[in-house]
Short mmCIF file of N, CA and C in Angstrom, two decimals:
data_model
loop_
_atom_site.label_atom_id
_atom_site.label_comp_id
_atom_site.label_asym_id
_atom_site.label_seq_id
_atom_site.Cartn_x
_atom_site.Cartn_y
_atom_site.Cartn_z
N MET Z 1 228.83 -108.53 64.57
CA MET Z 1 229.71 -107.61 63.90
C MET Z 1 230.34 -106.58 65.03
N SER Z 2 231.45 -106.34 64.88
CA SER Z 2 231.90 -105.30 65.85
C SER Z 2 231.36 -104.19 65.69
N GLU Z 3 231.59 -103.47 67.21
CA GLU Z 3 231.05 -102.21 67.27
C GLU Z 3 231.87 -101.08 65.90
N GLU Z 4 233.21 -101.39 66.06
CA GLU Z 4 234.09 -100.45 65.22
C GLU Z 4 233.84 -100.48 63.59
N MET Z 5 232.92 -101.77 63.26
CA MET Z 5 232.67 -102.02 61.86
C MET Z 5 231.42 -101.40 61.37
N ARG Z 6 230.69 -101.09 62.27
CA ARG Z 6 229.40 -100.48 62.16
C ARG Z 6 229.20 -98.98 61.52
N ASN Z 7 228.53 -99.02 60.46
CA ASN Z 7 228.58 -97.55 60.05
C ASN Z 7 229.98 -97.57 59.01
N MET Z 8 230.44 -98.29 58.58
CA MET Z 8 231.73 -98.46 57.83
C MET Z 8 231.67 -98.99 56.60
N TYR Z 9 232.19 -98.12 55.81
CA TYR Z 9 231.91 -98.55 54.26
C TYR Z 9 233.04 -99.08 53.81
N VAL Z 10 232.71 -99.94 52.46
CA VAL Z 10 233.95 -100.39 51.63
C VAL Z 10 233.76 -99.86 50.28
N VAL Z 11 235.00 -99.88 49.60
CA VAL Z 11 235.13 -99.21 48.29
C VAL Z 11 236.02 -100.52 47.67
N VAL Z 12 235.37 -101.13 46.60
CA VAL Z 12 236.16 -102.26 46.12
C VAL Z 12 236.26 -101.63 44.44
N GLU Z 13 237.63 -101.70 44.11
CA GLU Z 13 237.93 -101.06 42.61
C GLU Z 13 238.46 -102.31 42.01
N THR Z 14 237.78 -102.83 40.90
CA THR Z 14 238.64 -103.87 39.81
C THR Z 14 238.67 -103.11 38.56
N TRP Z 15 240.05 -103.25 37.93
CA TRP Z 15 240.21 -102.36 36.53
C TRP Z 15 241.30 -103.60 35.76
N THR Z 16 241.29 -102.82 34.58
CA THR Z 16 242.12 -103.57 33.76
C THR Z 16 242.55 -102.63 32.69
N PRO Z 17 244.17 -102.43 32.81
CA PRO Z 17 244.53 -101.25 31.76
C PRO Z 17 243.98 -101.16 30.31
N LYS Z 18 243.82 -100.09 29.74
CA LYS Z 18 243.47 -99.76 28.54
C LYS Z 18 244.44 -99.87 27.65
N PRO Z 19 244.43 -99.60 26.27
CA PRO Z 19 245.46 -99.32 25.37
C PRO Z 19 246.09 -98.03 25.55
N ALA Z 20 245.42 -96.81 26.14
CA ALA Z 20 245.94 -95.68 26.54
C ALA Z 20 247.16 -95.81 27.74
N PHE Z 21 247.04 -96.62 28.23
CA PHE Z 21 248.04 -96.88 29.40
C PHE Z 21 249.16 -97.65 28.84
N PHE Z 22 249.27 -98.61 27.89
CA PHE Z 22 250.50 -99.15 27.73
C PHE Z 22 251.02 -98.10 26.35
N ALA Z 23 249.90 -97.08 25.72
CA ALA Z 23 250.71 -95.95 24.86
C ALA Z 23 251.45 -94.79 25.49
N ALA Z 24 251.21 -94.57 26.95
CA ALA Z 24 251.69 -93.65 27.86
C ALA Z 24 253.09 -93.73 27.84
N ASP Z 25 253.74 -92.63 27.99
CA ASP Z 25 255.18 -92.90 28.19
C ASP Z 25 255.52 -93.09 29.70
N GLU Z 26 256.74 -93.58 30.05
CA GLU Z 26 257.32 -93.55 31.45
C GLU Z 26 256.63 -92.24 32.40
N LYS Z 27 257.19 -91.25 32.09
CA LYS Z 27 256.67 -90.12 32.69
C LYS Z 27 255.13 -89.97 33.10
N ALA Z 28 254.29 -90.02 32.11
CA ALA Z 28 252.67 -90.01 32.22
C ALA Z 28 252.35 -91.17 33.41
N ARG Z 29 252.98 -92.14 33.26
CA ARG Z 29 252.77 -93.24 34.06
C ARG Z 29 253.06 -93.06 35.51
N ASN Z 30 254.48 -92.68 35.58
CA ASN Z 30 254.79 -92.32 36.98
C ASN Z 30 254.00 -91.25 37.48
N ASP Z 31 253.59 -90.13 36.72
CA ASP Z 31 253.11 -88.98 37.24
C ASP Z 31 251.60 -89.36 37.83
N LEU Z 32 250.99 -90.20 37.15
CA LEU Z 32 249.90 -90.82 37.34
C LEU Z 32 249.92 -91.31 38.80
N PHE Z 33 250.45 -92.40 38.83
CA PHE Z 33 250.84 -92.88 40.31
C PHE Z 33 251.55 -92.30 41.52
N THR Z 34 252.40 -91.29 41.19
CA THR Z 34 252.81 -90.19 42.19
C THR Z 34 251.68 -89.69 42.62
N GLY Z 35 250.59 -89.17 41.68
CA GLY Z 35 249.42 -88.45 42.58
C GLY Z 35 248.35 -89.34 43.10
N ILE Z 36 248.56 -90.68 42.63
CA ILE Z 36 247.73 -91.38 43.59
C ILE Z 36 248.14 -91.76 44.80
N GLN Z 37 249.71 -91.87 44.89
CA GLN Z 37 250.35 -92.06 46.21
C GLN Z 37 250.30 -90.72 47.19
N GLU Z 38 250.17 -89.79 46.63
CA GLU Z 38 249.81 -88.49 47.33
C GLU Z 38 248.57 -88.57 47.82
N ALA Z 39 247.79 -88.69 46.95
CA ALA Z 39 246.24 -88.73 47.44
C ALA Z 39 245.98 -89.66 48.43
N MET Z 40 246.44 -90.90 48.62
CA MET Z 40 246.35 -91.80 49.44
C MET Z 40 246.58 -91.35 50.78
N LYS Z 41 247.64 -90.77 50.83
CA LYS Z 41 248.47 -89.96 52.31
C LYS Z 41 247.12 -88.93 52.75
N GLN Z 42 246.63 -88.32 51.99
CA GLN Z 42 245.68 -87.10 52.26
C GLN Z 42 244.45 -87.84 52.69
N LEU Z 43 244.07 -89.05 51.98
CA LEU Z 43 242.85 -89.57 52.71
C LEU Z 43 243.16 -90.23 53.65
N ALA Z 44 244.06 -91.00 53.90
CA ALA Z 44 244.59 -91.39 55.55
C ALA Z 44 244.25 -90.44 56.41
N GLU Z 45 244.30 -89.40 56.20
CA GLU Z 45 244.30 -88.07 57.21
C GLU Z 45 242.65 -87.92 57.62
N ILE Z 46 241.86 -88.51 56.77
CA ILE Z 46 240.31 -88.16 57.11
C ILE Z 46 239.50 -89.58 57.38
N GLY Z 47 240.58 -90.69 57.40
CA GLY Z 47 240.10 -92.06 57.79
C GLY Z 47 239.69 -93.17 57.00
N PHE Z 48 240.36 -92.81 55.66
CA PHE Z 48 240.10 -93.78 54.34
C PHE Z 48 241.33 -94.61 54.31
N VAL Z 49 241.16 -95.54 54.72
CA VAL Z 49 242.14 -96.75 54.88
C VAL Z 49 242.49 -97.52 53.78
N THR Z 50 243.66 -97.82 53.26
CA THR Z 50 244.08 -98.78 52.04
C THR Z 50 244.05 -100.06 52.59
N LEU Z 51 243.23 -101.01 52.42
CA LEU Z 51 243.41 -102.14 53.03
C LEU Z 51 244.12 -102.75 51.99
N GLY Z 52 244.26 -102.85 50.91
CA GLY Z 52 245.21 -103.25 49.74
C GLY Z 52 244.86 -103.56 48.32
N TRP Z 53 245.83 -103.74 47.58
CA TRP Z 53 245.95 -103.77 46.28
C TRP Z 53 246.41 -105.26 45.78
N GLY Z 54 245.88 -105.51 44.69
CA GLY Z 54 246.39 -107.14 44.18
C GLY Z 54 246.02 -107.22 42.76
N ARG Z 55 246.49 -108.41 42.21
CA ARG Z 55 246.18 -108.92 41.01
C ARG Z 55 245.22 -110.02 41.19
N VAL Z 56 244.43 -109.94 40.23
CA VAL Z 56 242.98 -110.90 40.20
C VAL Z 56 243.59 -112.16 40.08
N GLU Z 57 243.39 -113.20 40.86
CA GLU Z 57 243.80 -114.60 40.44
C GLU Z 57 242.59 -115.34 39.95
N PRO Z 58 243.04 -116.37 39.33
CA PRO Z 58 241.77 -117.15 38.67
C PRO Z 58 241.16 -118.11 39.68
N ALA Z 59 239.89 -118.03 39.44
CA ALA Z 59 238.93 -118.52 40.56
C ALA Z 59 237.72 -118.87 39.92
N ALA Z 60 236.74 -119.71 40.60
CA ALA Z 60 235.58 -119.92 39.73
C ALA Z 60 234.50 -118.61 39.94
N HIS Z 61 234.33 -118.21 38.73
CA HIS Z 61 233.17 -117.03 38.50
C HIS Z 61 234.16 -115.77 39.19
N SER Z 62 235.35 -115.72 39.02
CA SER Z 62 236.06 -114.58 39.08
C SER Z 62 235.60 -113.49 38.13
N ALA Z 63 236.11 -112.35 38.64
CA ALA Z 63 235.75 -111.21 37.87
C ALA Z 63 236.80 -111.10 36.82
N SER Z 64 236.31 -110.23 35.33
CA SER Z 64 236.88 -110.30 34.33
C SER Z 64 238.17 -109.33 34.43
N TYR Z 65 238.15 -108.65 35.38
CA TYR Z 65 239.13 -107.51 35.30
C TYR Z 65 240.62 -108.16 35.98
N GLU Z 66 241.72 -107.39 35.79
CA GLU Z 66 243.01 -107.86 36.17
C GLU Z 66 243.74 -107.67 37.54
N TRP Z 67 243.04 -106.55 38.04
CA TRP Z 67 243.59 -105.98 39.35
C TRP Z 67 242.42 -105.38 40.06
N PHE Z 68 242.89 -105.37 41.48
CA PHE Z 68 241.63 -104.74 42.24
C PHE Z 68 242.33 -103.90 43.63
N ALA Z 69 241.50 -103.20 44.07
CA ALA Z 69 242.12 -102.43 45.42
C ALA Z 69 240.66 -102.36 46.30
N ILE Z 70 241.13 -102.68 47.57
CA ILE Z 70 240.12 -102.31 48.86
C ILE Z 70 240.24 -101.48 49.51
N TRP Z 71 239.26 -100.69 49.93
CA TRP Z 71 239.40 -99.65 50.50
C TRP Z 71 238.23 -99.30 52.06
N GLN Z 72 238.50 -98.96 53.11
CA GLN Z 72 237.61 -98.79 54.02
C GLN Z 72 237.40 -97.00 54.23
N ALA Z 73 236.13 -96.89 54.29
CA ALA Z 73 235.62 -95.38 54.31
C ALA Z 73 234.91 -95.41 55.59
N PRO Z 74 234.91 -93.87 56.49
CA PRO Z 74 234.14 -93.96 57.76
C PRO Z 74 232.66 -93.69 57.29
N SER Z 75 232.49 -93.18 56.20
CA SER Z 75 231.22 -93.13 55.68
C SER Z 75 231.21 -92.96 54.31
N ARG Z 76 229.68 -92.71 53.82
CA ARG Z 76 229.41 -92.81 52.42
C ARG Z 76 229.97 -91.56 51.75
N GLU Z 77 229.63 -90.45 52.49
CA GLU Z 77 230.35 -89.19 51.90
C GLU Z 77 231.93 -89.14 51.35
N VAL Z 78 232.67 -89.96 52.49
CA VAL Z 78 234.12 -90.19 52.09
C VAL Z 78 234.40 -91.13 50.78
N ALA Z 79 233.56 -91.93 50.68
CA ALA Z 79 233.69 -93.07 49.88
C ALA Z 79 233.25 -92.23 48.67
N ASP Z 80 232.44 -91.26 48.49
CA ASP Z 80 231.64 -90.67 47.21
C ASP Z 80 232.96 -89.78 46.87
N ALA Z 81 233.71 -89.10 47.74
CA ALA Z 81 234.57 -88.08 47.50
C ALA Z 81 235.81 -88.81 47.04
N PHE Z 82 236.24 -90.00 47.37
CA PHE Z 82 237.23 -90.59 46.96
C PHE Z 82 237.11 -91.10 45.45
N LEU Z 83 235.91 -91.33 45.34
CA LEU Z 83 235.49 -92.18 43.66
C LEU Z 83 235.71 -90.83 42.96
N SER Z 84 235.06 -89.60 43.56
CA SER Z 84 235.13 -88.33 42.88
C SER Z 84 236.67 -87.88 42.40
N GLY Z 85 237.51 -88.08 43.34
CA GLY Z 85 238.90 -88.15 43.21
C GLY Z 85 239.49 -88.91 41.91
N VAL Z 86 239.16 -90.04 42.24
CA VAL Z 86 239.57 -91.16 41.00
C VAL Z 86 239.36 -90.37 39.87
N GLU Z 87 238.10 -90.28 39.52
CA GLU Z 87 237.79 -89.75 38.06
C GLU Z 87 238.44 -88.42 37.92
N SER Z 88 238.59 -87.48 38.71
CA SER Z 88 239.32 -86.46 38.42
C SER Z 88 240.88 -86.55 38.31
N SER Z 89 241.39 -87.67 38.83
CA SER Z 89 242.91 -87.90 38.68
C SER Z 89 243.16 -88.35 37.08
N GLY Z 90 242.37 -88.71 36.26
CA GLY Z 90 242.44 -89.09 34.77
C GLY Z 90 242.69 -90.57 35.03
N TRP Z 91 242.33 -91.35 35.97
CA TRP Z 91 242.59 -92.74 36.25
C TRP Z 91 241.64 -93.60 35.05
N TYR Z 92 240.58 -93.10 34.73
CA TYR Z 92 239.64 -93.74 33.73
C TYR Z 92 239.97 -93.69 32.60
N THR Z 93 240.83 -92.85 32.31
CA THR Z 93 241.62 -92.48 30.87
C THR Z 93 242.42 -93.64 30.53
N TYR Z 94 243.05 -94.20 31.71
CA TYR Z 94 243.96 -95.37 31.10
C TYR Z 94 243.51 -96.93 31.97
N PHE Z 95 242.19 -96.95 32.66
CA PHE Z 95 241.83 -97.96 33.22
C PHE Z 95 240.45 -98.17 32.69
N GLU Z 96 240.02 -99.51 32.41
CA GLU Z 96 238.82 -99.74 32.58
C GLU Z 96 238.22 -100.37 33.92
N GLN Z 97 237.23 -99.70 34.47
CA GLN Z 97 237.10 -100.27 35.75
C GLN Z 97 235.40 -100.33 36.40
N THR Z 98 235.59 -101.24 37.30
CA THR Z 98 234.17 -101.17 37.87
C THR Z 98 234.25 -100.83 39.41
N ASN Z 99 233.47 -100.42 39.98
CA ASN Z 99 233.61 -100.30 41.66
C ASN Z 99 232.19 -100.63 42.13
N VAL Z 100 232.43 -101.29 43.43
CA VAL Z 100 231.74 -101.45 44.26
C VAL Z 100 231.66 -100.78 45.64
N VAL Z 101 230.63 -100.04 46.23
CA VAL Z 101 230.60 -99.07 47.38
C VAL Z 101 229.41 -99.94 48.22
N GLY Z 102 229.63 -99.97 49.22
CA GLY Z 102 228.63 -100.63 50.45
C GLY Z 102 228.94 -100.41 51.79
N GLU Z 103 227.69 -100.38 52.64
CA GLU Z 103 228.07 -100.39 54.10
C GLU Z 103 228.41 -101.75 54.54
N LEU Z 104 229.22 -101.99 55.38
CA LEU Z 104 229.42 -103.31 56.10
C LEU Z 104 228.16 -103.54 56.87
N ARG Z 105 227.68 -104.69 56.91
CA ARG Z 105 226.53 -104.86 57.78
C ARG Z 105 226.78 -106.48 58.23
N PRO Z 106 225.91 -107.03 59.18
CA PRO Z 106 226.06 -108.25 59.54
C PRO Z 106 225.31 -109.12 58.63
N ALA Z 107 226.09 -110.28 58.59
CA ALA Z 107 225.64 -111.16 57.38
C ALA Z 107 223.97 -111.38 57.52
N GLU Z 108 223.68 -111.86 58.90
CA GLU Z 108 222.19 -112.28 59.03
C GLU Z 108 221.24 -111.07 58.43
N ALA Z 109 221.68 -109.82 58.63
CA ALA Z 109 220.86 -108.79 58.19
C ALA Z 109 220.74 -108.61 56.77
N VAL Z 110 221.81 -109.06 55.86
CA VAL Z 110 221.66 -109.10 54.35
C VAL Z 110 220.87 -110.38 53.84
N ILE Z 111 221.52 -111.39 54.80
CA ILE Z 111 220.34 -112.90 54.29
C ILE Z 111 218.99 -112.39 54.56
N ALA Z 112 218.62 -111.80 55.41
CA ALA Z 112 217.06 -111.28 55.71
C ALA Z 112 216.55 -110.47 54.60
N GLU Z 113 217.05 -109.74 54.10
CA GLU Z 113 216.80 -108.53 52.93
C GLU Z 113 216.60 -109.70 51.72
N HIS Z 114 217.40 -110.78 51.57
CA HIS Z 114 217.56 -111.64 50.41
C HIS Z 114 216.04 -112.54 50.58
N LEU Z 115 215.79 -112.98 51.64
CA LEU Z 115 214.77 -113.65 51.98
C LEU Z 115 213.40 -113.10 51.87
N ALA Z 116 213.49 -111.94 52.09
CA ALA Z 116 212.25 -111.00 51.97
C ALA Z 116 212.05 -110.33 50.42
N LEU Z 117 213.01 -110.55 49.45
CA LEU Z 117 213.06 -110.21 48.14
C LEU Z 117 211.51 -111.14 47.40
N GLU Z 118 210.80 -110.23 46.72
CA GLU Z 118 209.77 -110.86 45.79
C GLU Z 118 210.18 -110.84 44.48
N ALA Z 119 210.04 -111.45 43.73
CA ALA Z 119 210.27 -111.60 42.00
C ALA Z 119 209.58 -110.60 41.62
N GLU Z 120 210.33 -109.92 40.97
CA GLU Z 120 209.76 -108.86 39.98
C GLU Z 120 208.79 -109.24 38.95
N VAL Z 121 207.62 -108.92 38.75
CA VAL Z 121 206.78 -109.29 37.66
C VAL Z 121 206.91 -108.41 36.43
N LYS Z 122 207.21 -108.97 35.14
CA LYS Z 122 207.49 -108.30 34.19
C LYS Z 122 206.46 -108.43 33.11
#
């Protein structure tokens, strides 16, 4: 893993519009996305990078959500601040969403952790 990727976090959002999104008028939708675009500019100033947005394409074991975005954060604190901002934006009123946050690490380290897992005794 390259040195610049160490201590780097990713945030993966997956979402599907709720009925409230379809019921919202054009102004409400435009206001929501205008606010998101402004927040993206502010986040870029503190090192939060938009890697891309897209529509989920059918694949084996694909997520049940329709859309996704992938972000890169310089720390867990910045990733958490981003997710707090998403919540305060009203986004979750309009979209059913699941988030994944984690630090990028070498595959070998994660594989070793899996191999060290012990079965839970119930």
